[in-house]
Tab-separated table of C-alpha atoms in Angstrom:
chain	number	residue	atom	x	y	z
A	229	MET	CA	-7.332	16.267	-30.239
A	230	SER	CA	-8.058	19.945	-29.635
A	231	TYR	CA	-10.374	22.509	-29.326
A	232	VAL	CA	-10.717	26.417	-29.224
A	233	GLY	CA	-12.390	27.489	-25.902
A	234	LYS	CA	-14.348	24.928	-23.890
A	235	GLN	CA	-14.061	20.826	-24.567
A	236	PRO	CA	-17.498	20.020	-25.350
A	237	ARG	CA	-19.534	18.980	-22.013
A	238	GLU	CA	-20.197	14.946	-23.050
A	239	ASN	CA	-15.869	14.855	-23.284
A	240	ILE	CA	-14.596	16.905	-20.045
A	241	THR	CA	-13.052	14.185	-17.628
A	242	GLY	CA	-12.351	14.093	-14.298
A	243	ILE	CA	-15.101	14.829	-11.442
A	244	ILE	CA	-17.510	16.534	-12.726
A	245	ALA	CA	-20.492	19.134	-11.016
A	246	LEU	CA	-23.476	17.773	-11.509
A	247	GLU	CA	-26.202	19.095	-9.698
A	248	SER	CA	-26.799	21.505	-6.298
A	249	GLN	CA	-29.604	21.843	-4.275
A	250	THR	CA	-29.906	23.136	-1.775
A	251	ALA	CA	-32.627	22.179	1.620
A	252	SER	CA	-34.829	24.789	3.088
A	253	GLY	CA	-37.603	22.827	5.046
A	254	THR	CA	-37.109	19.802	2.864
A	255	GLY	CA	-38.665	16.119	3.835
A	256	SER	CA	-35.539	14.551	1.416
A	257	ILE	CA	-33.324	15.866	-1.627
A	258	THR	CA	-33.260	13.015	-4.008
A	259	PHE	CA	-30.960	13.005	-6.930
A	260	ASP	CA	-31.763	10.939	-10.243
A	261	GLY	CA	-30.625	9.398	-13.354
A	262	MET	CA	-27.503	8.112	-12.901
A	263	ASP	CA	-26.190	5.769	-14.972
A	264	GLY	CA	-23.372	4.418	-16.755
A	265	THR	CA	-22.045	7.524	-17.900
A	266	TYR	CA	-20.064	8.108	-14.328
A	267	ILE	CA	-18.017	5.660	-12.835
A	268	ALA	CA	-18.544	6.585	-9.429
A	269	TYR	CA	-20.783	9.981	-7.649
A	270	GLU	CA	-19.903	11.809	-5.337
A	271	PHE	CA	-22.498	13.703	-2.854
A	272	HIS	CA	-21.030	16.369	-0.821
A	273	PHE	CA	-22.742	17.410	1.962
A	274	ILE	CA	-22.311	20.873	3.172
A	275	ASN	CA	-23.932	21.594	6.864
A	276	LEU	CA	-26.922	20.427	6.188
A	277	HIS	CA	-29.042	20.625	9.380
A	278	PRO	CA	-31.844	19.365	10.777
A	279	ALA	CA	-35.217	20.593	11.954
A	280	THR	CA	-35.803	18.071	14.410
A	281	ASP	CA	-32.897	17.327	17.576
A	282	HIS	CA	-31.370	13.577	17.955
A	283	VAL	CA	-32.221	12.413	14.641
A	284	ASP	CA	-29.914	10.397	11.719
A	285	PHE	CA	-29.021	11.784	8.515
A	286	THR	CA	-29.687	8.893	6.072
A	287	PHE	CA	-29.765	7.625	2.201
A	288	GLN	CA	-31.489	4.814	0.341
A	289	VAL	CA	-31.691	4.273	-2.931
A	290	ASN	CA	-33.577	2.987	-5.943
A	291	GLY	CA	-33.342	0.431	-8.518
A	292	VAL	CA	-34.362	1.629	-12.389
A	293	ASP	CA	-37.466	1.020	-13.142
A	294	LEU	CA	-38.427	-0.253	-9.412
A	295	SER	CA	-40.032	2.190	-6.543
A	296	GLY	CA	-39.818	2.616	-2.909
A	297	PHE	CA	-36.097	3.505	-2.058
A	298	ASP	CA	-35.538	0.549	-0.046
A	299	GLU	CA	-33.024	-2.085	-1.168
A	300	THR	CA	-31.097	-4.411	0.346
A	301	ILE	CA	-27.834	-3.385	1.899
A	302	THR	CA	-25.558	-4.889	4.271
A	303	SER	CA	-23.001	-2.135	5.813
A	304	SER	CA	-20.691	-1.209	8.440
A	305	TYR	CA	-20.454	1.827	10.581
A	306	VAL	CA	-17.718	2.865	12.484
A	307	GLU	CA	-17.499	6.437	14.608
A	308	ALA	CA	-14.944	8.134	16.581
A	309	TYR	CA	-16.282	11.129	19.446
A	310	LEU	CA	-14.674	13.601	20.869
A	311	ARG	CA	-16.660	16.115	24.172
A	312	GLU	CA	-15.991	19.561	23.822
A	313	ASP	CA	-15.138	19.225	27.018
A	314	ASP	CA	-12.102	16.669	26.853
A	315	GLY	CA	-13.594	14.545	29.253
A	316	ASN	CA	-14.895	11.891	26.366
A	317	GLN	CA	-13.216	9.911	23.127
A	318	ALA	CA	-13.093	6.277	21.833
A	319	LEU	CA	-13.254	4.937	18.578
A	320	THR	CA	-15.767	2.624	18.706
A	321	TYR	CA	-17.799	-0.174	16.472
A	322	ARG	CA	-21.801	1.423	15.949
A	323	ASP	CA	-23.710	-1.948	15.874
A	324	SER	CA	-27.540	0.223	16.314
A	325	LYS	CA	-26.664	1.381	12.928
A	326	ASP	CA	-25.136	-1.017	10.666
A	327	GLN	CA	-27.899	-3.341	8.804
A	328	GLY	CA	-27.874	-6.719	7.641
A	329	GLN	CA	-29.202	-7.088	4.627
A	330	GLY	CA	-32.080	-4.493	5.920
A	331	VAL	CA	-34.131	-1.786	3.770
A	332	ALA	CA	-34.785	0.795	6.255
A	333	TYR	CA	-32.805	4.021	5.034
A	334	GLN	CA	-28.814	3.900	5.978
A	335	PRO	CA	-27.245	5.732	8.638
A	336	LEU	CA	-24.716	8.614	7.793
A	337	THR	CA	-24.864	10.109	11.442
A	338	ARG	CA	-26.422	8.653	14.608
A	339	GLU	CA	-28.456	11.805	16.949
A	340	THR	CA	-27.493	14.837	15.365
A	341	SER	CA	-28.100	17.771	17.360
A	342	ASN	CA	-30.647	20.425	15.990
A	343	ASP	CA	-28.780	22.851	17.404
A	344	GLY	CA	-28.233	25.984	15.904
A	345	ASP	CA	-24.235	25.826	15.523
A	346	SER	CA	-24.962	22.223	14.991
A	347	GLY	CA	-24.988	20.258	11.226
A	348	VAL	CA	-23.910	17.556	9.269
A	349	SER	CA	-21.040	17.573	6.575
A	350	GLY	CA	-19.182	14.830	4.476
A	351	ILE	CA	-19.217	12.930	1.587
A	352	LEU	CA	-21.318	9.658	0.220
A	353	THR	CA	-19.331	7.813	-2.753
A	354	LEU	CA	-21.146	5.249	-4.663
A	355	TYR	CA	-18.997	2.981	-6.924
A	356	ASP	CA	-20.988	1.914	-10.557
A	357	PRO	CA	-24.495	3.080	-9.804
A	358	SER	CA	-25.024	1.056	-13.022
A	359	SER	CA	-23.561	-1.958	-12.659
A	360	THR	CA	-24.964	-5.853	-12.165
A	361	LEU	CA	-22.930	-6.802	-9.899
A	362	TYR	CA	-23.565	-5.482	-5.595
A	363	LYS	CA	-22.930	-1.837	-5.617
A	364	HIS	CA	-20.116	-0.399	-3.154
A	365	PHE	CA	-20.685	2.576	-1.266
A	366	ALA	CA	-18.455	4.403	1.082
A	367	ALA	CA	-18.987	7.718	3.145
A	368	THR	CA	-17.434	10.028	6.020
A	369	THR	CA	-19.265	12.157	7.883
A	370	ASN	CA	-18.699	15.170	10.407
A	371	ASP	CA	-21.521	16.323	13.212
A	372	MET	CA	-22.351	17.035	16.540
A	373	GLN	CA	-24.486	15.108	19.280
A	374	ASN	CA	-25.525	17.278	22.350
A	375	GLN	CA	-26.780	15.722	24.743
A	376	ASP	CA	-28.631	17.790	27.417
A	377	SER	CA	-27.361	16.976	30.237
A	378	TYR	CA	-23.133	16.810	28.585
A	379	ASP	CA	-20.782	19.069	26.314
A	380	ALA	CA	-21.829	18.467	22.713
A	381	TYR	CA	-19.704	16.034	20.895
A	382	ALA	CA	-17.787	16.493	18.454
A	383	ARG	CA	-17.720	13.092	15.878
A	384	SER	CA	-16.502	11.419	12.667
A	385	SER	CA	-18.706	8.796	11.696
A	386	PHE	CA	-16.987	6.110	8.863
A	387	ILE	CA	-19.914	3.901	7.114
A	388	ALA	CA	-19.673	1.488	4.058
A	389	GLY	CA	-21.084	-1.429	2.536
A	390	TYR	CA	-22.710	-2.672	-0.271
A	391	ILE	CA	-26.439	-3.291	-1.807
A	392	GLU	CA	-27.501	-6.305	-2.529
A	393	THR	CA	-29.385	-5.886	-6.135
A	394	THR	CA	-28.137	-6.860	-9.763
A	395	THR	CA	-30.621	-4.151	-10.965
A	396	PRO	CA	-28.665	-0.774	-11.947
A	397	ILE	CA	-29.207	1.894	-9.347
A	398	ASP	CA	-30.240	4.952	-10.672
A	399	GLU	CA	-32.248	6.913	-7.961
A	400	ILE	CA	-31.214	8.207	-4.426
A	401	ASP	CA	-32.404	9.712	-1.556
A	402	PHE	CA	-31.503	11.828	1.281
A	403	LYS	CA	-32.741	12.786	4.581
A	404	PHE	CA	-33.258	12.381	8.504
A	405	SER	CA	-35.024	10.046	10.396
A	406	SER	CA	-37.315	12.448	11.538
A	407	GLY	CA	-38.541	16.056	10.524
A	408	ASN	CA	-36.778	18.169	7.893
A	409	ILE	CA	-34.026	19.317	6.090
A	410	ASP	CA	-33.620	23.217	7.601
A	411	THR	CA	-30.780	24.352	5.989
A	412	GLY	CA	-27.993	22.612	3.725
A	413	THR	CA	-26.589	21.985	0.185
A	414	ILE	CA	-25.947	18.603	-1.296
A	415	LYS	CA	-23.671	18.500	-4.248
A	416	MET	CA	-23.804	15.499	-6.819
A	417	TYR	CA	-20.179	15.472	-9.207
A	418	GLY	CA	-19.434	12.355	-10.975
A	419	ILE	CA	-15.937	10.929	-12.232
A	420	LYS	CA	-16.209	10.328	-15.517
A	421	THR	CA	-13.230	8.161	-17.308
A	422	GLY	CA	-14.652	8.796	-21.144
A	423	SER	CA	-12.799	6.029	-22.731
A	424	LEU	CA	-11.566	2.780	-21.019
A	425	THR	CA	-8.573	0.756	-22.541
A	426	GLU	CA	-9.351	-2.619	-22.233
A	427	VAL	CA	-6.513	-5.318	-21.104
A	428	SER	CA	-7.561	-8.948	-21.012
B	24	MET	CA	-35.501	24.297	-2.607
B	25	THR	CA	-33.586	25.566	-5.126
B	26	SER	CA	-31.656	23.472	-7.938
B	27	TYR	CA	-29.819	24.066	-10.483
B	28	VAL	CA	-27.930	21.378	-13.680
B	29	GLY	CA	-24.656	21.247	-14.952
B	30	THR	CA	-23.261	24.491	-14.686
B	31	GLY	CA	-22.276	26.732	-12.809
B	32	PHE	CA	-20.076	25.509	-9.333
B	33	PRO	CA	-17.291	24.592	-8.280
B	34	LYS	CA	-15.376	25.959	-11.603
B	35	VAL	CA	-14.187	22.533	-12.634
B	36	ILE	CA	-12.616	21.545	-15.849
B	37	GLU	CA	-14.551	23.311	-17.840
B	38	ASP	CA	-13.519	26.973	-17.899
B	39	LYS	CA	-9.246	25.890	-17.475
B	40	ASN	CA	-7.370	22.981	-16.838
B	41	VAL	CA	-7.272	22.154	-13.085
B	42	GLY	CA	-8.913	19.759	-10.998
B	43	TRP	CA	-8.747	15.938	-11.748
B	44	VAL	CA	-8.456	14.862	-14.603
B	45	LEU	CA	-8.390	11.699	-16.232
B	46	ILE	CA	-4.928	10.072	-17.227
B	47	LYS	CA	-5.448	6.568	-18.198
B	48	ALA	CA	-8.991	3.868	-17.413
B	49	GLN	CA	-8.400	0.462	-18.010
B	50	LYS	CA	-11.216	-1.720	-18.028
B	51	VAL	CA	-10.116	-5.743	-17.663
B	52	THR	CA	-12.095	-7.780	-20.046
B	53	GLY	CA	-10.221	-11.466	-19.625
B	54	GLY	CA	-8.093	-11.913	-16.500
B	55	VAL	CA	-5.382	-10.553	-16.241
B	56	SER	CA	-2.549	-11.017	-13.499
B	57	SER	CA	-1.847	-7.146	-12.616
B	58	VAL	CA	-3.130	-3.453	-13.836
B	59	ASP	CA	-0.157	-1.642	-14.405
B	60	PHE	CA	0.634	2.136	-15.208
B	61	GLU	CA	4.207	3.414	-16.555
B	62	ASP	CA	5.005	6.455	-16.977
B	63	GLY	CA	5.960	6.583	-20.491
B	64	THR	CA	3.860	4.018	-21.898
B	65	ASN	CA	0.072	3.965	-23.085
B	66	SER	CA	-0.826	8.307	-21.925
B	67	VAL	CA	0.654	7.197	-18.556
B	68	VAL	CA	2.623	10.061	-16.575
B	69	ILE	CA	3.532	9.341	-13.197
B	70	ASP	CA	6.379	12.411	-12.391
B	71	GLY	CA	5.820	16.339	-11.346
B	72	THR	CA	2.935	17.021	-13.446
B	73	TYR	CA	1.059	16.492	-10.813
B	74	ASP	CA	0.556	17.017	-7.379
B	75	GLU	CA	-0.907	13.836	-6.384
B	76	TYR	CA	-2.773	10.929	-8.007
B	77	MET	CA	-5.718	8.755	-7.820
B	78	PHE	CA	-6.849	5.633	-8.985
B	79	VAL	CA	-10.552	5.034	-8.124
B	80	LEU	CA	-10.977	0.640	-8.396
B	81	THR	CA	-14.514	-0.136	-9.481
B	82	ASN	CA	-15.600	-3.672	-8.990
B	83	LEU	CA	-12.194	-5.832	-9.145
B	84	HIS	CA	-13.683	-9.595	-9.372
B	85	PRO	CA	-10.713	-12.219	-9.010
B	86	ALA	CA	-10.923	-15.540	-10.395
B	87	SER	CA	-9.650	-17.227	-7.069
B	88	ASN	CA	-11.492	-16.517	-4.332
B	89	ASP	CA	-10.183	-15.418	-1.010
B	90	GLU	CA	-7.994	-12.745	-2.706
B	91	GLY	CA	-7.159	-9.233	-1.564
B	92	ILE	CA	-6.207	-6.646	-3.849
B	93	ALA	CA	-2.815	-5.299	-3.663
B	94	PHE	CA	-0.534	-3.176	-4.968
B	95	GLN	CA	3.396	-2.224	-5.541
B	96	VAL	CA	5.854	0.511	-6.761
B	97	ASN	CA	9.334	1.105	-8.661
B	98	ALA	CA	10.940	4.008	-8.318
B	99	SER	CA	12.528	5.149	-11.427
B	100	GLY	CA	15.402	3.089	-13.528
B	101	GLU	CA	14.221	0.131	-10.784
B	102	SER	CA	12.365	-3.175	-11.865
B	103	GLY	CA	10.401	-5.853	-9.999
B	104	TYR	CA	8.231	-4.142	-8.323
B	105	ASN	CA	9.510	-4.517	-4.490
B	106	GLU	CA	9.957	-1.187	-2.863
B	107	VAL	CA	9.976	-0.746	0.750
B	108	ILE	CA	6.856	0.031	2.162
B	109	ASN	CA	5.832	1.173	5.833
B	110	SER	CA	2.263	0.829	5.923
B	111	THR	CA	-0.929	0.461	8.509
B	112	PHE	CA	-4.115	-0.915	7.867
B	113	PHE	CA	-7.675	-1.729	9.819
B	114	ARG	CA	-11.161	-2.256	8.803
B	115	ALA	CA	-14.489	-2.464	10.302
B	116	LYS	CA	-16.749	-5.174	9.462
B	117	HIS	CA	-20.440	-6.817	9.522
B	118	GLY	CA	-21.568	-9.441	7.913
B	119	GLU	CA	-24.653	-10.128	6.129
B	120	SER	CA	-26.629	-12.110	8.668
B	121	GLY	CA	-27.816	-10.120	11.076
B	122	ALA	CA	-25.564	-9.007	14.208
B	123	SER	CA	-22.551	-10.977	13.242
B	124	HIS	CA	-19.191	-10.090	12.952
B	125	GLN	CA	-19.851	-6.648	14.193
B	126	SER	CA	-15.747	-4.625	15.023
B	127	VAL	CA	-13.320	-2.409	14.046
B	128	ASP	CA	-9.944	-3.656	14.104
B	129	TYR	CA	-6.035	-2.840	13.478
B	130	VAL	CA	-5.164	-6.044	11.434
B	131	ASP	CA	-1.409	-6.316	11.927
B	132	SER	CA	-0.887	-9.125	9.898
B	133	TYR	CA	-0.972	-7.042	6.597
B	134	ASP	CA	0.519	-3.930	7.695
B	135	GLN	CA	4.367	-3.859	6.992
B	136	GLY	CA	7.720	-2.792	8.633
B	137	GLY	CA	10.802	-3.778	9.120
B	138	GLY	CA	12.182	-3.103	5.149
B	139	GLY	CA	8.966	-4.839	4.128
B	140	THR	CA	8.563	-5.238	0.523
B	141	SER	CA	5.748	-7.014	-0.291
B	142	HIS	CA	2.582	-6.195	-2.435
B	143	GLN	CA	0.634	-4.427	-0.195
B	144	ARG	CA	-2.508	-5.168	0.682
B	145	LEU	CA	-5.521	-2.331	0.554
B	146	CYS	CA	-8.743	-5.358	1.517
B	147	ASN	CA	-9.119	-9.061	3.188
B	148	ASP	CA	-10.671	-11.962	1.137
B	149	VAL	CA	-12.733	-10.678	-1.315
B	150	GLY	CA	-15.444	-13.893	-2.774
B	151	ASN	CA	-15.414	-14.550	-6.111
B	152	GLU	CA	-18.649	-15.013	-6.617
B	153	ASP	CA	-20.428	-13.691	-9.842
B	154	GLU	CA	-22.352	-10.307	-8.075
B	155	GLU	CA	-18.818	-10.214	-5.443
B	156	SER	CA	-16.070	-7.770	-6.279
B	157	VAL	CA	-14.120	-4.306	-4.568
B	158	SER	CA	-14.897	-0.904	-5.317
B	159	GLY	CA	-12.723	1.772	-4.042
B	160	THR	CA	-10.585	4.870	-3.890
B	161	PHE	CA	-6.636	5.075	-3.905
B	162	TYR	CA	-4.359	8.185	-3.354
B	163	LEU	CA	-0.407	8.446	-4.242
B	164	TYR	CA	1.094	11.624	-3.137
B	165	ALA	CA	3.650	13.646	-4.513
B	166	PRO	CA	5.490	10.573	-6.350
B	167	ALA	CA	8.445	12.434	-8.150
B	168	ASP	CA	9.737	14.096	-4.782
B	169	GLY	CA	12.924	13.280	-5.174
B	170	MET	CA	14.015	14.749	-1.281
B	171	LYS	CA	11.378	12.833	0.400
B	172	VAL	CA	8.933	8.888	1.095
B	173	LYS	CA	5.805	8.978	-0.581
B	174	HIS	CA	2.696	8.525	1.312
B	175	PHE	CA	-0.692	6.147	0.601
B	176	ILE	CA	-3.513	6.256	1.600
B	177	SER	CA	-6.793	3.960	0.398
B	178	ARG	CA	-9.758	2.846	1.371
B	179	MET	CA	-11.370	0.156	-0.050
B	180	VAL	CA	-15.184	-1.443	0.004
B	181	GLU	CA	-15.543	-5.219	-0.220
B	182	CYS	CA	-17.812	-8.152	-0.490
B	183	HIS	CA	-15.533	-10.701	1.477
B	184	SER	CA	-15.808	-14.623	0.576
B	185	SER	CA	-17.711	-15.417	3.871
B	186	ASP	CA	-21.175	-12.350	2.998
B	187	ILE	CA	-19.033	-9.841	5.237
B	188	ILE	CA	-18.759	-6.147	4.388
B	189	MET	CA	-15.468	-5.009	4.747
B	190	ASP	CA	-14.437	-0.989	5.089
B	191	ASN	CA	-10.283	-1.675	4.310
B	192	TYR	CA	-8.457	1.624	5.513
B	193	ALA	CA	-4.439	1.141	4.274
B	194	ALA	CA	-2.336	3.938	4.684
B	195	GLY	CA	1.731	4.240	4.438
B	196	PHE	CA	5.053	5.739	2.849
B	197	ILE	CA	7.005	3.571	0.062
B	198	ASN	CA	10.662	4.663	2.055
B	199	THR	CA	12.534	5.442	-0.811
B	200	TYR	CA	13.721	9.275	-2.211
B	201	LYS	CA	13.492	7.487	-5.545
B	202	PRO	CA	11.087	9.581	-7.987
B	203	ILE	CA	7.674	6.546	-8.512
B	204	ASP	CA	7.028	6.298	-11.873
B	205	GLU	CA	5.221	2.666	-12.200
B	206	ILE	CA	2.222	1.113	-10.005
B	207	LYS	CA	0.755	-2.323	-10.515
B	208	PHE	CA	-2.612	-3.490	-9.062
B	209	LEU	CA	-3.450	-7.095	-8.868
B	210	PHE	CA	-4.770	-9.723	-6.355
B	211	THR	CA	-3.196	-12.550	-3.608
B	212	SER	CA	-3.076	-14.854	-6.027
B	213	GLY	CA	-5.014	-15.692	-9.026
B	214	ASN	CA	-5.914	-13.081	-11.913
B	215	ILE	CA	-8.168	-10.173	-12.273
B	216	ASP	CA	-11.459	-11.130	-13.719
B	217	SER	CA	-12.783	-8.306	-14.792
B	218	GLY	CA	-13.404	-4.533	-13.427
B	219	THR	CA	-12.390	-0.785	-14.020
B	220	ILE	CA	-9.489	1.432	-12.345
B	221	SER	CA	-8.725	4.814	-13.665
B	222	MET	CA	-6.166	6.956	-12.987
B	223	PHE	CA	-6.456	10.691	-12.533
B	224	GLY	CA	-4.022	12.926	-11.734
B	225	LEU	CA	-4.320	16.788	-9.307
B	226	VAL	CA	-3.817	19.422	-11.194
B	227	LYS	CA	-1.318	21.929	-9.639
B	228	SER	CA	-3.219	24.786	-8.892
C-alpha cells in the first residue's frame, strides 16, 4: 500500500508520540486511555523538579473500571551513585524502595533534592497493559540527592516489576511522595506494530 | 499544566521516514519452538538498511516451567545458530512475599566467554502458570557491519517460577566480522506458548 503525503495516523507504526504534559506546580500527572492499540508504552521524564526536598518520584496504575491508584505491585530497586567530591560510590540493592505485593505508589527515585539545579529524568516502559496476564514494567531514572552535610550525589536507579492484576490497565499516575511537581515534562509514547503475523 | 495530544513533538514518523519503523511483528498463537527473523523471508530485513534493530518482547509464556528466554544468530551464509558470543549477565530480584530474595548479582553461569556458542540467556527461569511470562527489549547494533563485532543489549522483566520479580540485564557482542542476517528467540527448553515479538529498525538519519 502506498500513500501520497502523510499516511493515515492509524496506519503509522513504530514509536508514536501520544501526549505531553508539562507541570507547573502540579500535584500529579495522569495519563489515561491506554489500550491494546500499542504493545508497550514509554513515559519519558524530562527534568521533573520537586517542590519539596528529599522526596521520591513515584507512580501507580489503575485497572479498567476500577478506582484508586492502588494495584498490587511486586518490584525490585537498584541504584548506582557517586558523590560529587568522588568520596562515595556504589552499586546497591535498595530494599526500602521495592514492594512485595504492595499497593503503594512505586518509587522511581529516592530522596530527590529540590535544589534549583536538581530534577528527575528517565524512562518508564510499561509492557502490554491491556493484557490479562501480569503487566511488566522497567524504568531507568537519573536524579540528584543533596544531603546537608555532604556534596550532592549523582544517582541512576533501575526499577522493574510486575503489576499483579489480570484486569487491563488504562490509567497511570505520577507524583512526588510529598509536595507538587514544580516543573518538568512527561511525554507518553506508544510502540505500535499494526498487523501481527500469527505463528503456531 | 499544559498538555496536547497527538501532534507536534518530536517529528517521529509522521512527517518523514525517521525514527523506529516496524519491520515485522510475530504473535505466537500456538506452541512454537522458536520465533525466527531471517533476512529476505516474510518481509524481514536484517542488513545495512538500519543502524540498529529493536525487538520488543511482550508476555512470552513458556510451555515448560523454569525456562529462560534466549537468543542466537546466524552470520550470512551460515546455519545452525551457533555464533561465538561474549557476554555479561546480572540481575536484580525481589520476592512477592515481602522482604525476600532482595539482591543485585552478577550471574556467571549465564554469561559466555571462551568461544561460547550457546543460546544466550536473556532471563532466568520464567514460571508457566497462566499469569506468568517475560517481557523486555533487546537491541542489536549494526549487524551488517563487516569490520566489527556485533553488540547487543537486553533488559528482560520476568515473573520467576518461585514468584519473584527478576530484572535481567544481558549484554555483549557476537564475535564475528561477518554480517548477521538471522536471529531466533526461544526458551531454554520447551515451546513458546504465547506472546509477541515485534522487530523495529532505526532509520538512518
